Amino acid sequence: MAIEFVCPYCDAQIRVPDKAAGKSGKCPRCVRKLMVPRVSAAMPAVTAAPPPQVAPGLPDFNAAPPPVPAAADDEIVFADAAPDVLPPPAPPAVNLAALPQVSTSVARKLKKRRRSFVWMIPVVFGLLLCGSLAFFYFPELLPARVTGELTATRMTFPDLEPVLIDKALLGGTDEEARSVLTDLENQPIPLISSLMQVQLRGTSRGLDVYVTAGADTMFYRVDLASNPSLQTWLEKHSADLEDVRERQLARAGKSFVPVTKGVQSGQTMIADLVGYRDTLALPALAGGLGYHVVARNKTQLYPCVYQQADQALYFLLPPGLSEFQIEGRAVSGSKISFPAKLTVRVAPDEVTVGPRKSEPKADAAKPAAEDTPKTDDEPSRELQDKPDPKGEKPDTKPSEKSES
């Protein structure tokens, strides 16, 4: 009768004779030292199954293990240990009650979140449907869009009325304003450049501003009424555009009388008046829309120099253009920007209206000016001295007041 037991280290099934009971030996598989159990503790005999047939060319795992070194006198060698390993023990049962449970409040929150995602689908679909209906059936509810093109006409000596800047906007006391405007009525301030000629002439009501073409430019009249989408946009935003322009006039006009009085008395430089062309004269001439747009010819930018209500804009551009663009410009303190870049087609014919009755004339005592169109990467230049482009001699005769 033999004793059969299982190696506690590698689960190998070992069979030894009865006389080996209580002795120690080494496992033929893991070579660990272990004690042979007594007969009472030994496992019942198990009839070994015949070894499976091994296909030719494959290793025979049922072959006898390699020879084991000789054991000591008190040890035995378990030579007939079966190579088959007993199946691994079944995994322990999981106690579901011992697992952490999700609290009821958390479960409710997760359930509510899932419900909220479900409701988002019809809400998003409804918004898309409403937007589509508004786009096709209620376009007046959407932001106004400016599209299309504009037409322009080249003009020689257009009859442009001067624009009045009220005396209340010019700063200084009433007495100072009256004195300065009287002097400017007799001797206007001409600001002349290659792009434009601007004249500031005093009146009893304020300051009249005139504009004529420079030596290198001519007038282009852009018809605004030919673009319905632009007219719709102007109906909505004209008041806001005008408000921005009027605030600019108030800021610049506040110092005009004190600075001009200082120039007339010789306390300040004549060049201090040059900046009023861009900060005071052009905002007065251009109107609300004109103050917010510029004309682009390739990389050159040109300011608007006159606006006739909502009917036309005037630009001073190089002669011979067949087309150019109008686009918005950044205006300090304005929350409105022109929302388009419109192409302007120029009519081939040129319209001659006739010379203006009163044109600005250069004065030797006043600064002549020269400027170039602005480019995208070049800031505006200060006006510089330049002779009268028409070849007229400057009026060097002092005024009657200066002679006195």
mmCIF file of C-alpha atoms in Angstrom, residues 2-380:
data_model
loop_
_atom_site.group_PDB
_atom_site.id
_atom_site.type_symbol
_atom_site.label_atom_id
_atom_site.label_comp_id
_atom_site.label_asym_id
_atom_site.label_seq_id
_atom_site.Cartn_x
_atom_site.Cartn_y
_atom_site.Cartn_z
ATOM 1 C CA ALA A 2 1.331 3.501 -0.861
ATOM 2 C CA ILE A 3 0.908 6.910 0.707
ATOM 3 C CA GLU A 4 -0.368 9.678 -1.588
ATOM 4 C CA PHE A 5 -0.352 13.376 -0.720
ATOM 5 C CA VAL A 6 -0.084 16.754 -2.396
ATOM 6 C CA CYS A 7 2.946 19.060 -2.183
ATOM 7 C CA PRO A 8 1.847 22.180 -0.327
ATOM 8 C CA TYR A 9 4.144 24.364 -2.454
ATOM 9 C CA CYS A 10 3.522 23.333 -6.062
ATOM 10 C CA ASP A 11 0.403 21.133 -5.799
ATOM 11 C CA ALA A 12 2.263 18.104 -7.232
ATOM 12 C CA GLN A 13 0.697 14.732 -6.417
ATOM 13 C CA ILE A 14 3.250 12.514 -4.652
ATOM 14 C CA ARG A 15 3.080 8.766 -4.052
ATOM 15 C CA VAL A 16 5.535 7.058 -1.629
ATOM 16 C CA PRO A 17 5.615 3.611 0.049
ATOM 17 C CA ASP A 18 4.176 3.172 3.539
ATOM 18 C CA LYS A 19 7.603 2.870 5.095
ATOM 19 C CA ALA A 20 8.303 6.538 4.181
ATOM 20 C CA ALA A 21 5.632 7.767 6.576
ATOM 21 C CA GLY A 22 6.982 10.460 8.903
ATOM 22 C CA LYS A 23 10.183 10.955 6.974
ATOM 23 C CA SER A 24 11.330 14.091 5.172
ATOM 24 C CA GLY A 25 12.284 14.465 1.575
ATOM 25 C CA LYS A 26 12.366 16.845 -1.387
ATOM 26 C CA CYS A 27 9.533 17.375 -3.825
ATOM 27 C CA PRO A 28 10.583 16.119 -7.284
ATOM 28 C CA ARG A 29 8.985 19.203 -8.886
ATOM 29 C CA CYS A 30 9.785 22.234 -6.747
ATOM 30 C CA VAL A 31 12.687 20.573 -4.868
ATOM 31 C CA ARG A 32 11.428 21.915 -1.558
ATOM 32 C CA LYS A 33 11.873 19.968 1.621
ATOM 33 C CA LEU A 34 8.696 18.560 3.104
ATOM 34 C CA MET A 35 7.478 15.874 5.570
ATOM 35 C CA VAL A 36 5.609 12.718 4.462
ATOM 36 C CA PRO A 37 2.336 12.559 6.375
ATOM 37 C CA ARG A 38 1.293 9.552 8.424
ATOM 38 C CA VAL A 39 -1.111 7.075 6.938
ATOM 39 C CA SER A 40 -4.034 8.520 8.868
ATOM 40 C CA ALA A 41 -3.364 11.966 7.373
ATOM 41 C CA ALA A 42 -2.584 10.763 3.900
ATOM 42 C CA MET A 43 -5.000 11.319 1.067
ATOM 43 C CA PRO A 44 -6.993 8.338 -0.180
ATOM 44 C CA ALA A 45 -5.498 6.573 -3.083
ATOM 45 C CA VAL A 46 -6.409 8.015 -6.432
ATOM 46 C CA THR A 47 -6.327 5.895 -9.487
ATOM 47 C CA ALA A 48 -4.140 7.723 -11.942
ATOM 48 C CA ALA A 49 -5.492 8.214 -15.423
ATOM 49 C CA PRO A 50 -3.448 6.852 -18.253
ATOM 50 C CA PRO A 51 -1.114 9.444 -19.673
ATOM 51 C CA PRO A 52 -2.364 11.135 -22.870
ATOM 52 C CA GLN A 53 -0.812 10.329 -26.167
ATOM 53 C CA VAL A 54 1.775 12.839 -27.300
ATOM 54 C CA ALA A 55 1.982 13.810 -30.929
ATOM 55 C CA PRO A 56 5.317 13.161 -32.606
ATOM 56 C CA GLY A 57 7.699 16.097 -32.409
ATOM 57 C CA LEU A 58 6.115 17.660 -29.293
ATOM 58 C CA PRO A 59 7.733 17.585 -25.838
ATOM 59 C CA ASP A 60 6.394 14.854 -23.542
ATOM 60 C CA PHE A 61 5.486 16.499 -20.268
ATOM 61 C CA ASN A 62 4.551 13.098 -18.871
ATOM 62 C CA ALA A 63 8.091 11.803 -19.158
ATOM 63 C CA ALA A 64 9.924 10.873 -16.012
ATOM 64 C CA PRO A 65 11.494 13.803 -14.206
ATOM 65 C CA PRO A 66 15.264 14.190 -14.329
ATOM 66 C CA PRO A 67 17.237 12.196 -11.785
ATOM 67 C CA VAL A 68 17.295 13.683 -8.315
ATOM 68 C CA PRO A 69 20.568 13.899 -6.410
ATOM 69 C CA ALA A 70 21.090 11.278 -3.748
ATOM 70 C CA ALA A 71 19.337 12.068 -0.487
ATOM 71 C CA ALA A 72 20.763 11.906 2.966
ATOM 72 C CA ASP A 73 20.108 8.963 5.200
ATOM 73 C CA ASP A 74 17.118 10.558 6.884
ATOM 74 C CA GLU A 75 15.604 11.812 3.631
ATOM 75 C CA ILE A 76 13.714 10.088 0.876
ATOM 76 C CA VAL A 77 13.284 10.932 -2.763
ATOM 77 C CA PHE A 78 9.742 11.032 -4.067
ATOM 78 C CA ALA A 79 10.550 9.588 -7.445
ATOM 79 C CA ASP A 80 7.045 8.685 -8.487
ATOM 80 C CA ALA A 81 5.365 12.074 -8.016
ATOM 81 C CA ALA A 82 2.718 12.554 -10.640
ATOM 82 C CA PRO A 83 3.413 15.462 -13.044
ATOM 83 C CA ASP A 84 -0.246 16.474 -13.227
ATOM 84 C CA VAL A 85 -1.050 19.518 -11.175
ATOM 85 C CA LEU A 86 -4.319 19.581 -9.342
ATOM 86 C CA PRO A 87 -6.778 22.197 -10.584
ATOM 87 C CA PRO A 88 -6.507 25.552 -8.804
ATOM 88 C CA PRO A 89 -8.953 26.195 -6.035
ATOM 89 C CA ALA A 90 -12.153 27.986 -6.906
ATOM 90 C CA PRO A 91 -12.135 31.752 -6.291
ATOM 91 C CA PRO A 92 -13.671 32.774 -3.025
ATOM 92 C CA ALA A 93 -17.261 33.873 -3.113
ATOM 93 C CA VAL A 94 -17.801 37.614 -3.085
ATOM 94 C CA ASN A 95 -19.937 38.960 -0.326
ATOM 95 C CA LEU A 96 -22.040 41.570 -2.083
ATOM 96 C CA ALA A 97 -23.325 42.861 1.194
ATOM 97 C CA ALA A 98 -19.786 43.803 2.203
ATOM 98 C CA LEU A 99 -19.205 45.974 -0.920
ATOM 99 C CA PRO A 100 -19.615 49.769 -0.569
ATOM 100 C CA GLN A 101 -23.088 50.829 -1.501
ATOM 101 C CA VAL A 102 -23.986 54.016 -3.402
ATOM 102 C CA SER A 103 -25.996 56.292 -1.202
ATOM 103 C CA THR A 104 -29.556 57.045 -2.126
ATOM 104 C CA SER A 105 -28.869 60.794 -2.571
ATOM 105 C CA VAL A 106 -26.025 60.166 -5.007
ATOM 106 C CA ALA A 107 -28.185 57.753 -6.976
ATOM 107 C CA ARG A 108 -30.918 60.373 -7.194
ATOM 108 C CA LYS A 109 -28.455 63.001 -8.441
ATOM 109 C CA LEU A 110 -27.170 60.648 -11.121
ATOM 110 C CA LYS A 111 -30.701 59.887 -12.178
ATOM 111 C CA LYS A 112 -31.586 63.586 -12.360
ATOM 112 C CA ARG A 113 -28.472 64.263 -14.416
ATOM 113 C CA ARG A 114 -29.445 61.604 -16.903
ATOM 114 C CA ARG A 115 -32.900 63.134 -17.123
ATOM 115 C CA SER A 116 -31.397 66.600 -17.768
ATOM 116 C CA PHE A 117 -29.354 65.279 -20.668
ATOM 117 C CA VAL A 118 -32.460 63.727 -22.116
ATOM 118 C CA TRP A 119 -34.284 67.074 -21.999
ATOM 119 C CA MET A 120 -31.381 68.886 -23.703
ATOM 120 C CA ILE A 121 -31.945 67.069 -26.977
ATOM 121 C CA PRO A 122 -35.398 68.536 -27.731
ATOM 122 C CA VAL A 123 -34.312 71.940 -26.412
ATOM 123 C CA VAL A 124 -31.353 72.119 -28.817
ATOM 124 C CA PHE A 125 -33.520 70.883 -31.645
ATOM 125 C CA GLY A 126 -36.125 73.543 -30.854
ATOM 126 C CA LEU A 127 -33.528 76.324 -30.838
ATOM 127 C CA LEU A 128 -32.189 75.229 -34.206
ATOM 128 C CA LEU A 129 -35.707 75.137 -35.591
ATOM 129 C CA CYS A 130 -36.482 78.641 -34.272
ATOM 130 C CA GLY A 131 -33.245 80.000 -35.720
ATOM 131 C CA SER A 132 -34.048 78.532 -39.119
ATOM 132 C CA LEU A 133 -37.561 80.001 -39.082
ATOM 133 C CA ALA A 134 -36.224 83.414 -38.043
ATOM 134 C CA PHE A 135 -33.626 83.333 -40.808
ATOM 135 C CA PHE A 136 -36.145 82.583 -43.566
ATOM 136 C CA TYR A 137 -39.372 84.201 -42.321
ATOM 137 C CA PHE A 138 -38.309 86.944 -39.847
ATOM 138 C CA PRO A 139 -35.031 88.437 -41.135
ATOM 139 C CA GLU A 140 -35.763 91.706 -39.324
ATOM 140 C CA LEU A 141 -35.081 89.937 -36.014
ATOM 141 C CA LEU A 142 -31.522 89.073 -37.054
ATOM 142 C CA PRO A 143 -28.562 91.501 -37.041
ATOM 143 C CA ALA A 144 -28.521 93.711 -40.138
ATOM 144 C CA ARG A 145 -26.050 92.609 -42.776
ATOM 145 C CA VAL A 146 -24.450 94.926 -45.332
ATOM 146 C CA THR A 147 -23.778 93.235 -48.656
ATOM 147 C CA GLY A 148 -23.578 94.112 -52.327
ATOM 148 C CA GLU A 149 -21.600 96.823 -54.082
ATOM 149 C CA LEU A 150 -21.606 100.596 -54.450
ATOM 150 C CA THR A 151 -21.139 102.941 -57.393
ATOM 151 C CA ALA A 152 -18.995 106.058 -57.543
ATOM 152 C CA THR A 153 -18.524 109.025 -59.857
ATOM 153 C CA ARG A 154 -15.346 111.026 -60.406
ATOM 154 C CA MET A 155 -16.030 114.722 -59.881
ATOM 155 C CA THR A 156 -14.088 117.914 -60.577
ATOM 156 C CA PHE A 157 -14.770 120.823 -58.224
ATOM 157 C CA PRO A 158 -17.963 119.483 -56.614
ATOM 158 C CA ASP A 159 -20.127 122.139 -55.026
ATOM 159 C CA LEU A 160 -19.714 121.175 -51.367
ATOM 160 C CA GLU A 161 -21.181 123.520 -48.815
ATOM 161 C CA PRO A 162 -18.968 124.357 -45.809
ATOM 162 C CA VAL A 163 -19.766 122.673 -42.508
ATOM 163 C CA LEU A 164 -20.287 124.856 -39.437
ATOM 164 C CA ILE A 165 -18.770 123.975 -36.060
ATOM 165 C CA ASP A 166 -20.806 125.779 -33.429
ATOM 166 C CA LYS A 167 -19.021 128.408 -31.364
ATOM 167 C CA ALA A 168 -20.109 126.660 -28.144
ATOM 168 C CA LEU A 169 -17.840 123.691 -29.015
ATOM 169 C CA LEU A 170 -14.664 125.725 -29.507
ATOM 170 C CA GLY A 171 -13.728 126.322 -25.862
ATOM 171 C CA GLY A 172 -12.541 129.510 -24.210
ATOM 172 C CA THR A 173 -14.666 132.364 -22.950
ATOM 173 C CA ASP A 174 -17.189 134.187 -25.120
ATOM 174 C CA GLU A 175 -14.856 137.142 -25.477
ATOM 175 C CA GLU A 176 -11.913 134.951 -26.485
ATOM 176 C CA ALA A 177 -14.022 132.991 -28.979
ATOM 177 C CA ARG A 178 -15.391 136.188 -30.532
ATOM 178 C CA SER A 179 -11.882 137.623 -30.892
ATOM 179 C CA VAL A 180 -10.426 134.455 -32.419
ATOM 180 C CA LEU A 181 -13.308 133.930 -34.843
ATOM 181 C CA THR A 182 -13.123 137.572 -35.983
ATOM 182 C CA ASP A 183 -9.414 137.151 -36.761
ATOM 183 C CA LEU A 184 -10.104 133.876 -38.603
ATOM 184 C CA GLU A 185 -12.822 135.548 -40.651
ATOM 185 C CA ASN A 186 -10.270 138.016 -41.995
ATOM 186 C CA GLN A 187 -7.407 135.535 -42.211
ATOM 187 C CA PRO A 188 -8.585 131.869 -42.393
ATOM 188 C CA ILE A 189 -6.340 128.972 -41.457
ATOM 189 C CA PRO A 190 -5.364 126.895 -44.553
ATOM 190 C CA LEU A 191 -4.153 123.339 -43.995
ATOM 191 C CA ILE A 192 -2.837 122.192 -47.368
ATOM 192 C CA SER A 193 -1.434 118.798 -48.321
ATOM 193 C CA SER A 194 -0.995 116.690 -51.432
ATOM 194 C CA LEU A 195 -4.240 114.884 -50.552
ATOM 195 C CA MET A 196 -6.541 117.742 -49.589
ATOM 196 C CA GLN A 197 -6.880 121.411 -48.795
ATOM 197 C CA VAL A 198 -8.813 122.292 -45.660
ATOM 198 C CA GLN A 199 -9.689 125.832 -44.669
ATOM 199 C CA LEU A 200 -10.942 126.996 -41.242
ATOM 200 C CA ARG A 201 -12.765 130.327 -41.514
ATOM 201 C CA GLY A 202 -14.346 132.160 -38.618
ATOM 202 C CA THR A 203 -17.909 133.461 -38.577
ATOM 203 C CA SER A 204 -20.112 135.026 -35.945
ATOM 204 C CA ARG A 205 -21.751 131.629 -35.355
ATOM 205 C CA GLY A 206 -18.608 129.525 -35.177
ATOM 206 C CA LEU A 207 -16.087 127.975 -37.523
ATOM 207 C CA ASP A 208 -16.791 127.182 -41.187
ATOM 208 C CA VAL A 209 -14.817 124.221 -42.570
ATOM 209 C CA TYR A 210 -14.104 123.945 -46.331
ATOM 210 C CA VAL A 211 -12.414 121.101 -48.232
ATOM 211 C CA THR A 212 -11.006 120.927 -51.778
ATOM 212 C CA ALA A 213 -8.828 118.439 -53.642
ATOM 213 C CA GLY A 214 -5.084 118.286 -53.243
ATOM 214 C CA ALA A 215 -2.452 118.258 -55.957
ATOM 215 C CA ASP A 216 -2.503 114.446 -56.302
ATOM 216 C CA THR A 217 -6.187 113.632 -55.783
ATOM 217 C CA MET A 218 -9.681 114.209 -57.094
ATOM 218 C CA PHE A 219 -13.161 113.732 -55.624
ATOM 219 C CA TYR A 220 -15.020 110.423 -55.853
ATOM 220 C CA ARG A 221 -18.698 110.593 -54.941
ATOM 221 C CA VAL A 222 -19.992 107.253 -53.593
ATOM 222 C CA ASP A 223 -23.745 106.771 -53.932
ATOM 223 C CA LEU A 224 -25.175 105.226 -50.736
ATOM 224 C CA ALA A 225 -28.796 105.097 -51.880
ATOM 225 C CA SER A 226 -27.978 102.408 -54.463
ATOM 226 C CA ASN A 227 -27.390 99.794 -51.731
ATOM 227 C CA PRO A 228 -30.617 98.817 -49.864
ATOM 228 C CA SER A 229 -28.851 96.740 -47.204
ATOM 229 C CA LEU A 230 -26.614 99.703 -46.356
ATOM 230 C CA GLN A 231 -29.626 101.982 -46.080
ATOM 231 C CA THR A 232 -31.281 99.497 -43.704
ATOM 232 C CA TRP A 233 -28.157 99.376 -41.559
ATOM 233 C CA LEU A 234 -27.930 103.195 -41.495
ATOM 234 C CA GLU A 235 -31.545 103.523 -40.363
ATOM 235 C CA LYS A 236 -30.678 101.447 -37.317
ATOM 236 C CA HIS A 237 -27.258 102.875 -36.443
ATOM 237 C CA SER A 238 -27.140 106.470 -37.758
ATOM 238 C CA ALA A 239 -27.950 108.004 -34.370
ATOM 239 C CA ASP A 240 -25.196 106.037 -32.619
ATOM 240 C CA LEU A 241 -22.664 106.914 -35.319
ATOM 241 C CA GLU A 242 -23.514 110.589 -35.011
ATOM 242 C CA ASP A 243 -23.202 110.452 -31.236
ATOM 243 C CA VAL A 244 -19.630 109.158 -31.495
ATOM 244 C CA ARG A 245 -18.716 111.862 -34.002
ATOM 245 C CA GLU A 246 -20.220 114.654 -31.885
ATOM 246 C CA ARG A 247 -18.325 113.519 -28.825
ATOM 247 C CA GLN A 248 -15.091 113.671 -30.835
ATOM 248 C CA LEU A 249 -15.912 117.204 -31.976
ATOM 249 C CA ALA A 250 -16.550 118.250 -28.373
ATOM 250 C CA ARG A 251 -13.213 116.796 -27.204
ATOM 251 C CA ALA A 252 -11.168 118.423 -29.960
ATOM 252 C CA GLY A 253 -13.045 121.733 -30.017
ATOM 253 C CA LYS A 254 -12.588 122.335 -26.299
ATOM 254 C CA SER A 255 -9.002 123.520 -26.811
ATOM 255 C CA PHE A 256 -9.295 125.165 -30.236
ATOM 256 C CA VAL A 257 -9.869 128.758 -29.125
ATOM 257 C CA PRO A 258 -7.143 128.780 -26.418
ATOM 258 C CA VAL A 259 -4.570 127.211 -28.771
ATOM 259 C CA THR A 260 -5.441 129.525 -31.684
ATOM 260 C CA LYS A 261 -5.295 132.579 -29.398
ATOM 261 C CA GLY A 262 -1.843 131.460 -28.234
ATOM 262 C CA VAL A 263 -0.680 131.159 -31.856
ATOM 263 C CA GLN A 264 -2.056 134.580 -32.727
ATOM 264 C CA SER A 265 -0.281 136.131 -29.747
ATOM 265 C CA GLY A 266 2.967 134.292 -30.493
ATOM 266 C CA GLN A 267 2.943 132.241 -27.290
ATOM 267 C CA THR A 268 2.606 128.847 -29.040
ATOM 268 C CA MET A 269 3.811 127.367 -32.338
ATOM 269 C CA ILE A 270 1.800 127.524 -35.533
ATOM 270 C CA ALA A 271 2.309 123.770 -35.943
ATOM 271 C CA ASP A 272 0.012 123.225 -32.970
ATOM 272 C CA LEU A 273 -2.942 123.975 -35.268
ATOM 273 C CA VAL A 274 -2.096 121.266 -37.804
ATOM 274 C CA GLY A 275 -3.563 118.418 -35.745
ATOM 275 C CA TYR A 276 -7.005 120.004 -35.809
ATOM 276 C CA ARG A 277 -7.445 118.903 -39.417
ATOM 277 C CA ASP A 278 -7.837 115.243 -38.422
ATOM 278 C CA THR A 279 -9.374 115.711 -34.974
ATOM 279 C CA LEU A 280 -11.766 118.606 -35.662
ATOM 280 C CA ALA A 281 -12.163 119.477 -39.360
ATOM 281 C CA LEU A 282 -12.551 115.984 -40.863
ATOM 282 C CA PRO A 283 -14.994 114.720 -38.194
ATOM 283 C CA ALA A 284 -17.102 117.801 -38.886
ATOM 284 C CA LEU A 285 -17.016 117.224 -42.658
ATOM 285 C CA ALA A 286 -17.351 113.443 -42.748
ATOM 286 C CA GLY A 287 -20.576 112.903 -40.823
ATOM 287 C CA GLY A 288 -21.387 109.858 -38.689
ATOM 288 C CA LEU A 289 -20.873 107.138 -41.289
ATOM 289 C CA GLY A 290 -17.956 108.857 -43.002
ATOM 290 C CA TYR A 291 -16.147 109.197 -39.672
ATOM 291 C CA HIS A 292 -16.286 105.390 -39.248
ATOM 292 C CA VAL A 293 -15.123 104.302 -42.724
ATOM 293 C CA VAL A 294 -12.101 104.653 -44.997
ATOM 294 C CA ALA A 295 -11.457 103.983 -48.673
ATOM 295 C CA ARG A 296 -8.849 101.388 -49.599
ATOM 296 C CA ASN A 297 -6.873 101.417 -52.833
ATOM 297 C CA LYS A 298 -4.641 98.333 -52.645
ATOM 298 C CA THR A 299 -2.643 98.984 -49.450
ATOM 299 C CA GLN A 300 -3.394 102.724 -49.171
ATOM 300 C CA LEU A 301 -6.142 104.048 -46.879
ATOM 301 C CA TYR A 302 -7.921 107.368 -47.446
ATOM 302 C CA PRO A 303 -10.288 109.127 -45.023
ATOM 303 C CA CYS A 304 -13.770 110.244 -45.933
ATOM 304 C CA VAL A 305 -13.751 114.038 -46.450
ATOM 305 C CA TYR A 306 -17.447 114.813 -46.788
ATOM 306 C CA GLN A 307 -20.905 113.277 -46.268
ATOM 307 C CA GLN A 308 -24.209 114.407 -47.715
ATOM 308 C CA ALA A 309 -26.766 113.109 -45.223
ATOM 309 C CA ASP A 310 -27.333 109.411 -45.981
ATOM 310 C CA GLN A 311 -27.059 109.870 -49.735
ATOM 311 C CA ALA A 312 -23.366 110.088 -50.592
ATOM 312 C CA LEU A 313 -19.818 109.963 -49.256
ATOM 313 C CA TYR A 314 -16.913 111.879 -50.796
ATOM 314 C CA PHE A 315 -13.330 110.632 -50.896
ATOM 315 C CA LEU A 316 -10.178 112.247 -52.278
ATOM 316 C CA LEU A 317 -8.339 109.513 -54.214
ATOM 317 C CA PRO A 318 -5.793 109.316 -57.039
ATOM 318 C CA PRO A 319 -7.284 110.070 -60.480
ATOM 319 C CA GLY A 320 -8.167 107.257 -62.874
ATOM 320 C CA LEU A 321 -9.359 104.574 -60.457
ATOM 321 C CA SER A 322 -11.900 102.100 -61.798
ATOM 322 C CA GLU A 323 -12.704 100.558 -58.410
ATOM 323 C CA PHE A 324 -11.774 100.647 -54.726
ATOM 324 C CA GLN A 325 -13.146 99.342 -51.433
ATOM 325 C CA ILE A 326 -14.869 100.898 -48.440
ATOM 326 C CA GLU A 327 -14.337 99.323 -45.024
ATOM 327 C CA GLY A 328 -14.705 100.220 -41.380
ATOM 328 C CA ARG A 329 -11.948 101.654 -39.228
ATOM 329 C CA ALA A 330 -11.275 101.500 -35.504
ATOM 330 C CA VAL A 331 -12.739 104.538 -33.742
ATOM 331 C CA SER A 332 -11.808 105.265 -30.148
ATOM 332 C CA GLY A 333 -14.804 105.175 -27.835
ATOM 333 C CA SER A 334 -17.151 103.668 -30.437
ATOM 334 C CA LYS A 335 -18.990 100.383 -29.850
ATOM 335 C CA ILE A 336 -20.153 100.241 -33.472
ATOM 336 C CA SER A 337 -18.030 99.179 -36.411
ATOM 337 C CA PHE A 338 -18.930 99.116 -40.072
ATOM 338 C CA PRO A 339 -19.818 95.440 -40.681
ATOM 339 C CA ALA A 340 -18.676 95.021 -44.278
ATOM 340 C CA LYS A 341 -16.024 95.592 -46.899
ATOM 341 C CA LEU A 342 -17.816 96.840 -50.003
ATOM 342 C CA THR A 343 -16.424 97.104 -53.509
ATOM 343 C CA VAL A 344 -17.056 100.457 -55.213
ATOM 344 C CA ARG A 345 -17.308 100.482 -59.013
ATOM 345 C CA VAL A 346 -16.353 103.828 -60.592
ATOM 346 C CA ALA A 347 -18.287 105.102 -63.588
ATOM 347 C CA PRO A 348 -16.069 105.828 -66.604
ATOM 348 C CA ASP A 349 -17.438 109.353 -67.094
ATOM 349 C CA GLU A 350 -16.236 112.322 -65.089
ATOM 350 C CA VAL A 351 -18.584 115.049 -63.858
ATOM 351 C CA THR A 352 -17.437 118.665 -63.815
ATOM 352 C CA VAL A 353 -19.508 120.938 -61.600
ATOM 353 C CA GLY A 354 -17.408 124.084 -61.596
ATOM 354 C CA PRO A 355 -14.952 125.739 -59.215
ATOM 355 C CA ARG A 356 -16.055 126.653 -55.757
ATOM 356 C CA LYS A 357 -16.532 130.349 -55.106
ATOM 357 C CA SER A 358 -14.227 130.449 -52.098
ATOM 358 C CA GLU A 359 -11.243 128.116 -52.090
ATOM 359 C CA PRO A 360 -8.636 127.848 -49.367
ATOM 360 C CA LYS A 361 -5.491 129.780 -50.162
ATOM 361 C CA ALA A 362 -2.049 129.209 -48.735
ATOM 362 C CA ASP A 363 -0.768 131.857 -46.357
ATOM 363 C CA ALA A 364 2.897 132.369 -45.663
ATOM 364 C CA ALA A 365 2.141 132.970 -42.015
ATOM 365 C CA LYS A 366 0.231 129.670 -41.758
ATOM 366 C CA PRO A 367 1.594 126.146 -41.950
ATOM 367 C CA ALA A 368 1.357 124.361 -45.264
ATOM 368 C CA ALA A 369 0.884 120.620 -44.955
ATOM 369 C CA GLU A 370 1.876 117.469 -46.778
ATOM 370 C CA ASP A 371 0.682 113.989 -46.012
ATOM 371 C CA THR A 372 0.466 110.604 -47.659
ATOM 372 C CA PRO A 373 -2.254 107.983 -47.562
ATOM 373 C CA LYS A 374 -2.152 105.676 -44.595
ATOM 374 C CA THR A 375 -1.075 102.096 -45.111
ATOM 375 C CA ASP A 376 -1.925 99.032 -43.066
ATOM 376 C CA ASP A 377 1.433 99.019 -41.310
ATOM 377 C CA GLU A 378 2.243 102.747 -41.351
ATOM 378 C CA PRO A 379 0.779 105.328 -38.919
ATOM 379 C CA SER A 380 -0.525 108.653 -40.171
#
